[in-house]
mmCIF file with all atom_site columns, C-alpha atoms in Angstrom:
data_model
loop_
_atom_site.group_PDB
_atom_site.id
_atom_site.type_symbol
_atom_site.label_atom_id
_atom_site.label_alt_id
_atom_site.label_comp_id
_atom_site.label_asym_id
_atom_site.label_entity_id
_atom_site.label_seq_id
_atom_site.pdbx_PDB_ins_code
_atom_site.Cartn_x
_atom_site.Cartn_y
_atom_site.Cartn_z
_atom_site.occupancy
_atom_site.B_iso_or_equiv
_atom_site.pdbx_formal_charge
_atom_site.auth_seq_id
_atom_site.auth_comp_id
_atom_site.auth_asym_id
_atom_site.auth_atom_id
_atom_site.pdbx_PDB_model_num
ATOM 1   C CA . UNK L 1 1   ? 0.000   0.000  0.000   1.00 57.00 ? 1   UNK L CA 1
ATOM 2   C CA . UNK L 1 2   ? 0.922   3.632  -0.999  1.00 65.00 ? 2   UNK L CA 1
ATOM 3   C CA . UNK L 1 3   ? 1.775   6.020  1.548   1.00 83.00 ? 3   UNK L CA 1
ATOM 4   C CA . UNK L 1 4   ? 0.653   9.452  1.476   1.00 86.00 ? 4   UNK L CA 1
ATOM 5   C CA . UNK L 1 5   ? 1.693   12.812 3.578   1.00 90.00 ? 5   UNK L CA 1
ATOM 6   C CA . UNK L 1 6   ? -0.764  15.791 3.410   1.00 91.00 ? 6   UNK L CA 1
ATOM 7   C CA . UNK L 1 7   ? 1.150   19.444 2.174   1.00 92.00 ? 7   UNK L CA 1
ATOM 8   C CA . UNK L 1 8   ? 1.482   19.892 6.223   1.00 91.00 ? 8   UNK L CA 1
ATOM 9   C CA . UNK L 1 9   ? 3.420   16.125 6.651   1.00 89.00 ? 9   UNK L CA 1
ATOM 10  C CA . UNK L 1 10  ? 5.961   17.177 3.947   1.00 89.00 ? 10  UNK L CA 1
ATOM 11  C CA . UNK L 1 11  ? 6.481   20.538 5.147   1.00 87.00 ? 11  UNK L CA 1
ATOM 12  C CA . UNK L 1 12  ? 7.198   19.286 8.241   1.00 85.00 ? 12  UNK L CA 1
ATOM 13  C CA . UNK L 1 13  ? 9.238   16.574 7.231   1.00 84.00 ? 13  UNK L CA 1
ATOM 14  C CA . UNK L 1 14  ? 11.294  18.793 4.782   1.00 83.00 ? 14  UNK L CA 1
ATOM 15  C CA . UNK L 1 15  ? 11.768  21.626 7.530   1.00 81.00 ? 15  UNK L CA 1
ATOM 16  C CA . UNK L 1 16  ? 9.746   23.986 4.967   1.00 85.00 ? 16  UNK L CA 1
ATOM 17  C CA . UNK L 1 17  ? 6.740   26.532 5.283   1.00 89.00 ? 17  UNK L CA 1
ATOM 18  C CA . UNK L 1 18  ? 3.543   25.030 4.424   1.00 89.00 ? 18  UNK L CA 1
ATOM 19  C CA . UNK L 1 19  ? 2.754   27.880 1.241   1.00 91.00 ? 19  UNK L CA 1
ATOM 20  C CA . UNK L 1 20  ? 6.446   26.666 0.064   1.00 89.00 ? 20  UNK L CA 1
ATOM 21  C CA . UNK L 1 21  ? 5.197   23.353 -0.185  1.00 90.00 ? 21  UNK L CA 1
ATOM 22  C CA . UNK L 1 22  ? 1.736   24.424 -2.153  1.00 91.00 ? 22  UNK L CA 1
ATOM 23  C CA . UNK L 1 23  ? 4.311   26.719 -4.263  1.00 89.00 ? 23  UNK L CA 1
ATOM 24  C CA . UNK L 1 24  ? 6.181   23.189 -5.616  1.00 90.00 ? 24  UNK L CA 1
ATOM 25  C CA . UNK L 1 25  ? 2.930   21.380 -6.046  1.00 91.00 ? 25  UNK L CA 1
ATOM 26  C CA . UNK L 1 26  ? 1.337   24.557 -7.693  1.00 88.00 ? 26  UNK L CA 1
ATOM 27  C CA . UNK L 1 27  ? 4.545   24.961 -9.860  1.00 86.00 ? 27  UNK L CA 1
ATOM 28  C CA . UNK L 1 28  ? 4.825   21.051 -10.756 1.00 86.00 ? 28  UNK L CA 1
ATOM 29  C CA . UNK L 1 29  ? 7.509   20.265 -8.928  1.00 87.00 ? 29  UNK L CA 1
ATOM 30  C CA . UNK L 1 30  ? 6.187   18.579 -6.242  1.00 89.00 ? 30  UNK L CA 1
ATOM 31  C CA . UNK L 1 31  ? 3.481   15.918 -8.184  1.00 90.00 ? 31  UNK L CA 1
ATOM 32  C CA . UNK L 1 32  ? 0.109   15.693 -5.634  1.00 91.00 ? 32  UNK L CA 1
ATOM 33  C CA . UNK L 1 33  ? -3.554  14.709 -6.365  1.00 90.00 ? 33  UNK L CA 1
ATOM 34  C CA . UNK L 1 34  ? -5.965  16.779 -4.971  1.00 86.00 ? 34  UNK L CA 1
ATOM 35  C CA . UNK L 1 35  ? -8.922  15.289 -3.046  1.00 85.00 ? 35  UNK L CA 1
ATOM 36  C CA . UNK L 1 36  ? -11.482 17.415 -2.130  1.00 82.00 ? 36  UNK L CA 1
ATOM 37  C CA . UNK L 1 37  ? -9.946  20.696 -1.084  1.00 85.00 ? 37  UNK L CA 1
ATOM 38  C CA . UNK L 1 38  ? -6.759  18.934 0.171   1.00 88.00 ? 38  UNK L CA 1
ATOM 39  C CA . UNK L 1 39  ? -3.229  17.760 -1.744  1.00 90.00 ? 39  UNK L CA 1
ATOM 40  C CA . UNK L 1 40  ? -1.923  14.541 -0.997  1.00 91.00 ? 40  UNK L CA 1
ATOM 41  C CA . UNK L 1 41  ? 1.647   13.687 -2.076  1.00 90.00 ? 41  UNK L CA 1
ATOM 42  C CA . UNK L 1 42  ? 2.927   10.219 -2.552  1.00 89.00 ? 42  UNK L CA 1
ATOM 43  C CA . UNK L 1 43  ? 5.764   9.037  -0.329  1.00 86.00 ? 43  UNK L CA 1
ATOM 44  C CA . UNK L 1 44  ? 7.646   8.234  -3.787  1.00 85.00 ? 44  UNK L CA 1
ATOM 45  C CA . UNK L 1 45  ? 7.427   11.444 -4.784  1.00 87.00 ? 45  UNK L CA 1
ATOM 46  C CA . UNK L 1 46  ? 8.382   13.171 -1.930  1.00 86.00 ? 46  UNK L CA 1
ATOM 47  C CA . UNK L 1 47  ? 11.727  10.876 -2.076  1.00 82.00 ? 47  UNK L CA 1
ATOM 48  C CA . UNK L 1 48  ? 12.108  11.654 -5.827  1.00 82.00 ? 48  UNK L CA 1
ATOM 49  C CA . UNK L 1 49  ? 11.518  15.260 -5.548  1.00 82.00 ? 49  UNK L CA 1
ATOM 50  C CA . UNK L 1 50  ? 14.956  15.079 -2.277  1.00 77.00 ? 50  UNK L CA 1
ATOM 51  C CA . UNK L 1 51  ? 16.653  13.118 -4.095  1.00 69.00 ? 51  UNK L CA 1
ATOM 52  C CA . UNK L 1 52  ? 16.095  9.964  -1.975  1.00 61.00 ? 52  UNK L CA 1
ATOM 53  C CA . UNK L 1 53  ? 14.747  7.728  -4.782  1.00 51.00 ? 53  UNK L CA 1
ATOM 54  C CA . UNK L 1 54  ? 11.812  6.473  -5.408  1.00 44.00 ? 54  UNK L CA 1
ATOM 55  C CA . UNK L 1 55  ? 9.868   7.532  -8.859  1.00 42.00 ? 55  UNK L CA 1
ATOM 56  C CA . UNK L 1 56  ? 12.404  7.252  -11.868 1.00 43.00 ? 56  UNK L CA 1
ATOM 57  C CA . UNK L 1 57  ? 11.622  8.894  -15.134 1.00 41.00 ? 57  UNK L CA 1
ATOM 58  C CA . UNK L 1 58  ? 11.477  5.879  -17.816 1.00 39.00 ? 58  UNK L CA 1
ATOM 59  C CA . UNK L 1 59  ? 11.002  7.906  -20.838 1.00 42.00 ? 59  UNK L CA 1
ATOM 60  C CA . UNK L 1 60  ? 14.472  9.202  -23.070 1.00 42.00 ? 60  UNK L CA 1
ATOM 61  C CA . UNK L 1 61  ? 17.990  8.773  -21.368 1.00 47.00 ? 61  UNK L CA 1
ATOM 62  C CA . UNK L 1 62  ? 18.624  9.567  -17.189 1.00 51.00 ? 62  UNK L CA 1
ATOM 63  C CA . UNK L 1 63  ? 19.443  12.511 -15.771 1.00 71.00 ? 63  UNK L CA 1
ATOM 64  C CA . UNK L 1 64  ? 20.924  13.251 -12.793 1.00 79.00 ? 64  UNK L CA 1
ATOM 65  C CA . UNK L 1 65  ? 18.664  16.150 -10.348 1.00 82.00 ? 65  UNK L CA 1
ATOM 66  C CA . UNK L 1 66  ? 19.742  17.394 -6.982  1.00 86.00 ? 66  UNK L CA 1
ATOM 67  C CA . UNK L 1 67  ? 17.711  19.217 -4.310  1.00 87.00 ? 67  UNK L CA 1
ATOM 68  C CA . UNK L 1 68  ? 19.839  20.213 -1.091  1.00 90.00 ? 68  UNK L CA 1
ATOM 69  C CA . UNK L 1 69  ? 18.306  22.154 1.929   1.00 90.00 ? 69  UNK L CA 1
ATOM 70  C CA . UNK L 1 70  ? 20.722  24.668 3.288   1.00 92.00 ? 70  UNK L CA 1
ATOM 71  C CA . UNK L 1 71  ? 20.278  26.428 6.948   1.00 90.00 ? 71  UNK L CA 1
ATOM 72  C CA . UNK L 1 72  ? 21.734  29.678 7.859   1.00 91.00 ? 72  UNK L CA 1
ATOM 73  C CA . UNK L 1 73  ? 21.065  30.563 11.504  1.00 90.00 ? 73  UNK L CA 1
ATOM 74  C CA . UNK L 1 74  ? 21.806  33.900 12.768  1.00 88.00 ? 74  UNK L CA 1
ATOM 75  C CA . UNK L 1 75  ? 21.662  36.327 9.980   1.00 86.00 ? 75  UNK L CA 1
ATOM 76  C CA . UNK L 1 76  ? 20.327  39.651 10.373  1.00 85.00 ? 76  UNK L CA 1
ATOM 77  C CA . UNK L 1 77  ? 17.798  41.048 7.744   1.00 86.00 ? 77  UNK L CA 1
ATOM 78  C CA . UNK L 1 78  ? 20.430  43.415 5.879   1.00 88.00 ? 78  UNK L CA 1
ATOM 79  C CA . UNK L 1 79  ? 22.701  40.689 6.239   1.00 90.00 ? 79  UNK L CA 1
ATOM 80  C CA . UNK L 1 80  ? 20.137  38.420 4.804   1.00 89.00 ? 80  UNK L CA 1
ATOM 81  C CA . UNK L 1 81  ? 18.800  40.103 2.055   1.00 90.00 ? 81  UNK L CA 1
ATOM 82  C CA . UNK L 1 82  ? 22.344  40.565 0.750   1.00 92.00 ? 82  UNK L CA 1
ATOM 83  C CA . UNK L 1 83  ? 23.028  36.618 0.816   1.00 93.00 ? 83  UNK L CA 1
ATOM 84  C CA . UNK L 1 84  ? 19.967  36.560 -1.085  1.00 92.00 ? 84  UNK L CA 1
ATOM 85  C CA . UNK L 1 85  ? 20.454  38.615 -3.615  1.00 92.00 ? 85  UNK L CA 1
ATOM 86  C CA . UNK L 1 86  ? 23.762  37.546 -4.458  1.00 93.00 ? 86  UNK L CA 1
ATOM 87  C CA . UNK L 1 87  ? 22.767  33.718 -4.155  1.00 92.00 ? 87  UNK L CA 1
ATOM 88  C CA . UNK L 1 88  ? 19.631  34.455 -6.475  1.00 89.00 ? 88  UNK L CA 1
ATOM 89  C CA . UNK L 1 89  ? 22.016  36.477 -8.767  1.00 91.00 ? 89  UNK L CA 1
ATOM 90  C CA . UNK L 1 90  ? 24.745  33.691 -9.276  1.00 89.00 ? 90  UNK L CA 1
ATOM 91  C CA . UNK L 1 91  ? 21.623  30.717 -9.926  1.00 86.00 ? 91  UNK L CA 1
ATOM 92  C CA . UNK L 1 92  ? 20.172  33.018 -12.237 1.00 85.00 ? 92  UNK L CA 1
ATOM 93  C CA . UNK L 1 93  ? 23.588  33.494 -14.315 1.00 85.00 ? 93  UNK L CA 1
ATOM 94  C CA . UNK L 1 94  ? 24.487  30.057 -13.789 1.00 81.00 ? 94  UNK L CA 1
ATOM 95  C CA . UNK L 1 95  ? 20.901  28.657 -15.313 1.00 76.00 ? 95  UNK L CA 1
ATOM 96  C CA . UNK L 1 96  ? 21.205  31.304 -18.079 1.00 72.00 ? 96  UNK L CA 1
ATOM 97  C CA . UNK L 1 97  ? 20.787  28.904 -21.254 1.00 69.00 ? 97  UNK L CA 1
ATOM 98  C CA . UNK L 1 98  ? 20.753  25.987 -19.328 1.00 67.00 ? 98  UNK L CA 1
ATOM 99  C CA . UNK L 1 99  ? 18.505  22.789 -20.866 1.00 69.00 ? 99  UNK L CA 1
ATOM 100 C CA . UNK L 1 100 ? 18.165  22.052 -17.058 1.00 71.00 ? 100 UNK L CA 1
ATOM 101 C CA . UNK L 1 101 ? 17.431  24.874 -14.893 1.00 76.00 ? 101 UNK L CA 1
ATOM 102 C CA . UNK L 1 102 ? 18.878  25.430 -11.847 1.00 82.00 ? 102 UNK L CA 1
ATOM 103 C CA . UNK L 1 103 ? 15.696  26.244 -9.407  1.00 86.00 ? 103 UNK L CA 1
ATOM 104 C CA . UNK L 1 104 ? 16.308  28.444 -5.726  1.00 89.00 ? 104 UNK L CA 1
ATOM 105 C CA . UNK L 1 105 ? 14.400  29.720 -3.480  1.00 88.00 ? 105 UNK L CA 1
ATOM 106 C CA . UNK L 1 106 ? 15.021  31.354 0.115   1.00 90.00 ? 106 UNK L CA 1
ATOM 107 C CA . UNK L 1 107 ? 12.485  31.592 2.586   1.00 89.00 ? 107 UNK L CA 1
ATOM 108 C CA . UNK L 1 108 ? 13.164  33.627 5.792   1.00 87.00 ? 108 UNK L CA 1
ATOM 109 C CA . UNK L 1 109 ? 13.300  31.841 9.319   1.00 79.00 ? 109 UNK L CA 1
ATOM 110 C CA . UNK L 1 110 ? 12.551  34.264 11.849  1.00 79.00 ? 110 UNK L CA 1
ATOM 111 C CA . UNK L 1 111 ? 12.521  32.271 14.761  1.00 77.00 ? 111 UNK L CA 1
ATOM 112 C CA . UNK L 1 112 ? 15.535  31.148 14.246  1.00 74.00 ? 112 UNK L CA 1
ATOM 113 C CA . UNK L 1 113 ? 16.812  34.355 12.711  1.00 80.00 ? 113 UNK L CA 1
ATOM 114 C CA . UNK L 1 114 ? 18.243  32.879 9.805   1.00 85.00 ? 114 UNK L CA 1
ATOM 115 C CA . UNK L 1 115 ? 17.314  31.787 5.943   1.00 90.00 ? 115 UNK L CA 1
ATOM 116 C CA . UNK L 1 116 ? 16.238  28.467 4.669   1.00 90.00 ? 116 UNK L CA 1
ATOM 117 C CA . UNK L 1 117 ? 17.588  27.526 0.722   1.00 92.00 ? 117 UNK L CA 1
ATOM 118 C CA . UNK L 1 118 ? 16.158  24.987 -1.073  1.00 90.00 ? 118 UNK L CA 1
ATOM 119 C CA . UNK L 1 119 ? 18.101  24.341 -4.248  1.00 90.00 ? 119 UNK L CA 1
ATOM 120 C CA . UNK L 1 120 ? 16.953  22.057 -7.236  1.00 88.00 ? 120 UNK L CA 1
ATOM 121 C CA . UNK L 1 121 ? 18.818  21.485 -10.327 1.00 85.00 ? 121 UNK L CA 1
ATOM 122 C CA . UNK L 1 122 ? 21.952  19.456 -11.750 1.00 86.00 ? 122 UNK L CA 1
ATOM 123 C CA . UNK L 1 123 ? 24.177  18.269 -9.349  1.00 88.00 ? 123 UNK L CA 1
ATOM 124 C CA . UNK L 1 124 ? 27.488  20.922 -10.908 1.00 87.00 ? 124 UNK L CA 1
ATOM 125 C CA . UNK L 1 125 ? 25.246  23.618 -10.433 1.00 88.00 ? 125 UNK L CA 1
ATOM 126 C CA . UNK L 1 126 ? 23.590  22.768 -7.316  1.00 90.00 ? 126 UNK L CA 1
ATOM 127 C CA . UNK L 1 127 ? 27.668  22.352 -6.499  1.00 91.00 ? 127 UNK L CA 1
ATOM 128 C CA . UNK L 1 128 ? 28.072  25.665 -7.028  1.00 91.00 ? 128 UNK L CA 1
ATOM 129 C CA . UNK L 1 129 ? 25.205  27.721 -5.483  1.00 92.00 ? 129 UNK L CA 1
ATOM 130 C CA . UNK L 1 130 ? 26.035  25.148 -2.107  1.00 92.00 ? 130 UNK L CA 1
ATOM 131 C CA . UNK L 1 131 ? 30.117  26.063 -2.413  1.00 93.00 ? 131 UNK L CA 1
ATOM 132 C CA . UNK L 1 132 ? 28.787  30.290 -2.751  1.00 93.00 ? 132 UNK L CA 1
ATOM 133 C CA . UNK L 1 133 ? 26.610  29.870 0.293   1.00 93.00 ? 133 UNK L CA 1
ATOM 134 C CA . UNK L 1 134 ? 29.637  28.100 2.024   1.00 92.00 ? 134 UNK L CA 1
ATOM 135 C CA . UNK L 1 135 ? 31.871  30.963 0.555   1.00 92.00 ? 135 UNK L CA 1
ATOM 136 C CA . UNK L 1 136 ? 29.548  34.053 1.988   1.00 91.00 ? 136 UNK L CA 1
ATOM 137 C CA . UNK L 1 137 ? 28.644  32.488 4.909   1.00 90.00 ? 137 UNK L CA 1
ATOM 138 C CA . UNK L 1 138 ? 31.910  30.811 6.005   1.00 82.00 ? 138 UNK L CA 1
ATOM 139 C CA . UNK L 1 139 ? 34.144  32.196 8.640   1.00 60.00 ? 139 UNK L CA 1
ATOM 140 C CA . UNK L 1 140 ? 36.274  34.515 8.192   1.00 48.00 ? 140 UNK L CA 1
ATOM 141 C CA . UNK L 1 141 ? 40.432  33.696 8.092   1.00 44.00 ? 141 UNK L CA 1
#
């Protein structure tokens, strides 16, 4: 039997807000069936869409996808909206002309003060937005 988590179950389980959640299902990149007025999301897809198996695509040759989840705890909102910016800048320049786009999003974590990233995307380029955040967030020598 198929196991299914409501949009609440994964954005608990992914450490996400709940409208981020409706945002990938609403965008395609979370697959869901709606019943009634709710979304449920099949276990295999939730795996598939962090990269922890489940659902392969059978059609035309594989292709390596990554998704990573990246904390940043204490970052004040200047501080923040800079990281932002230039993390959003470099994904956007990176994915320029791409075949495979390289997908970001931040979404703010004020109780912990901090920013969430959730990065989709081939794994060079999901390299490379992971080694910037390590590079601007890193301590300093």
């Amino acid at each position: 039997m198929q196991e299914f988590y409501s949009v609440e179950d994964v954005a608990e389980l992914l450490g996400l807000h709940v409208k981020t959640v409706r945002g990938y299902v609403r965008d395609g990149k979370l697959k869901a069936v709606r019943i009634g007025k709710q979304y449920r999301i099949a276990r295999a897809e939730v795996e598939a869409f962090t990269g922890g198996g489940g659902a392969a695509d059978s059609v035309g040759p594989s292709r390596a996808e990554v998704s990573a989840v990246v904390q940043v705890d204490g970052v004040g909102r200047a501080e923040g909206d800079r990281l932002v910016t230039a993390v959003l800048a470099a994904a956007g320049a990176w994915s320029s002309g791409e075949s495979r786009p390289l997908w970001v999003q931040a979404v703010r974590d004020e109780a912990r003060s901090g920013l969430r990233f959730v990065v989709l995307g081939p794994p060079r380029r999901v390299g490379d937005v992971l080694g910037l955040i390590d590079d601007l967030t890193g301590e300093v020598q």
